[in-house]
Amino acid sequence: QVQLVESGGGLVQPGGSLTLSCVASGFTFSQTAMGWYHQAPGKQREKVAHITRWGYTNYIDSVKGRFTISRDNTKNTVSLQMNSLKPEDTAVYYCNGVTTVFPWGKGTRVTVSS
């Protein structure tokens, strides 16, 4: 049974930082490209960043230079370091596969506000 458990969200002021973590189980994590997605209020879920099984990364333009995705295959964990946060980063963040999308976890809420 696939499980994706996200954590690390919270309330942060503009310019602040957060690190999100996702623990995955139920599939061969080390061979799976993983992504972080966000869903802002009233908007569709979109992929923010992904990391391939070999460690290559890709980001949407709005987070380039501010967010860093990483993975630890020994712990089945994918992380998202978010710096210089902006109010428009406010959303619920989810992790999931990229070419294979599993049942979604509950996500972790990030609120950027002063």
XYZ file of C-alpha atoms in Angstrom:
114
model
C 0.000 0.000 0.000
C 1.472 3.303 -1.099
C 1.720 6.010 1.529
C 2.955 9.559 1.130
C 3.216 11.581 4.337
C 4.097 15.251 4.063
C 5.183 17.464 6.936
C 6.930 20.727 7.714
C 4.386 23.324 6.686
C 3.319 26.264 8.770
C 2.868 30.004 8.964
C 5.876 32.069 7.942
C 6.476 35.727 7.200
C 7.410 36.894 3.715
C 11.120 36.338 3.169
C 11.180 33.426 5.562
C 12.098 29.795 5.016
C 10.567 26.381 5.499
C 11.679 22.844 4.780
C 9.062 20.314 3.762
C 9.605 16.587 4.049
C 7.811 13.621 2.550
C 8.228 10.030 3.642
C 7.193 7.487 1.029
C 6.435 3.792 1.345
C 4.866 0.998 -0.645
C 6.855 1.365 -3.846
C 10.461 1.319 -5.027
C 11.324 4.867 -4.060
C 14.900 4.830 -5.328
C 13.725 4.094 -8.869
C 10.939 6.675 -8.920
C 11.130 10.293 -10.008
C 9.505 12.377 -7.288
C 7.908 15.772 -7.301
C 6.520 18.437 -5.051
C 3.188 19.901 -6.030
C 1.161 22.754 -4.643
C -2.476 23.727 -4.742
C -3.360 27.295 -3.930
C -6.901 28.231 -2.892
C -9.209 28.129 -5.887
C -6.515 26.850 -8.225
C -5.534 23.526 -9.704
C -2.711 21.479 -8.310
C 0.562 22.012 -10.181
C 4.011 20.570 -10.016
C 6.537 22.895 -8.419
C 9.705 20.827 -8.698
C 10.838 17.325 -9.415
C 13.913 15.190 -8.960
C 14.741 12.143 -11.049
C 16.012 8.857 -9.706
C 19.489 10.029 -10.651
C 19.157 13.357 -8.838
C 18.509 15.716 -11.733
C 16.172 18.508 -10.744
C 13.717 20.839 -12.432
C 11.657 23.769 -11.166
C 8.889 26.025 -12.349
C 10.095 29.530 -13.115
C 8.390 31.159 -10.136
C 10.459 29.175 -7.609
C 13.809 28.896 -9.402
C 16.612 30.133 -7.198
C 14.398 30.012 -4.090
C 13.377 26.356 -3.732
C 15.609 23.283 -3.663
C 14.357 19.737 -3.974
C 16.428 16.830 -2.689
C 16.021 13.160 -1.938
C 17.466 10.569 0.424
C 16.973 7.108 -0.993
C 18.198 5.501 2.234
C 15.269 7.045 4.086
C 12.687 7.079 1.258
C 12.411 10.811 1.763
C 12.069 13.764 -0.582
C 12.462 17.292 0.761
C 11.772 20.818 -0.423
C 13.821 23.659 1.010
C 11.904 26.886 0.469
C 13.657 30.225 0.924
C 12.622 33.819 0.313
C 8.999 32.818 0.611
C 6.352 35.053 -0.928
C 2.631 35.367 -0.188
C 1.930 33.724 -3.559
C 3.667 30.566 -2.307
C 0.734 30.046 0.046
C -0.750 26.651 -0.764
C -1.085 23.070 0.346
C 2.026 21.166 -0.706
C 2.045 17.511 -1.713
C 4.679 15.059 -2.840
C 4.040 12.378 -5.416
C 5.614 10.542 -8.260
C 6.067 12.221 -11.609
C 5.600 9.609 -14.351
C 3.642 7.432 -11.929
C 1.165 9.302 -9.761
C 0.108 7.520 -6.583
C -2.867 8.201 -4.308
C -2.351 11.655 -2.841
C -1.407 12.203 0.771
C -2.963 14.836 2.997
C -0.371 17.443 2.126
C 1.100 20.101 4.357
C -0.185 23.672 4.422
C 2.164 26.594 3.887
C 0.910 30.081 4.656
C 3.110 33.071 3.883
C 1.737 36.170 5.533
C 2.785 39.054 7.706
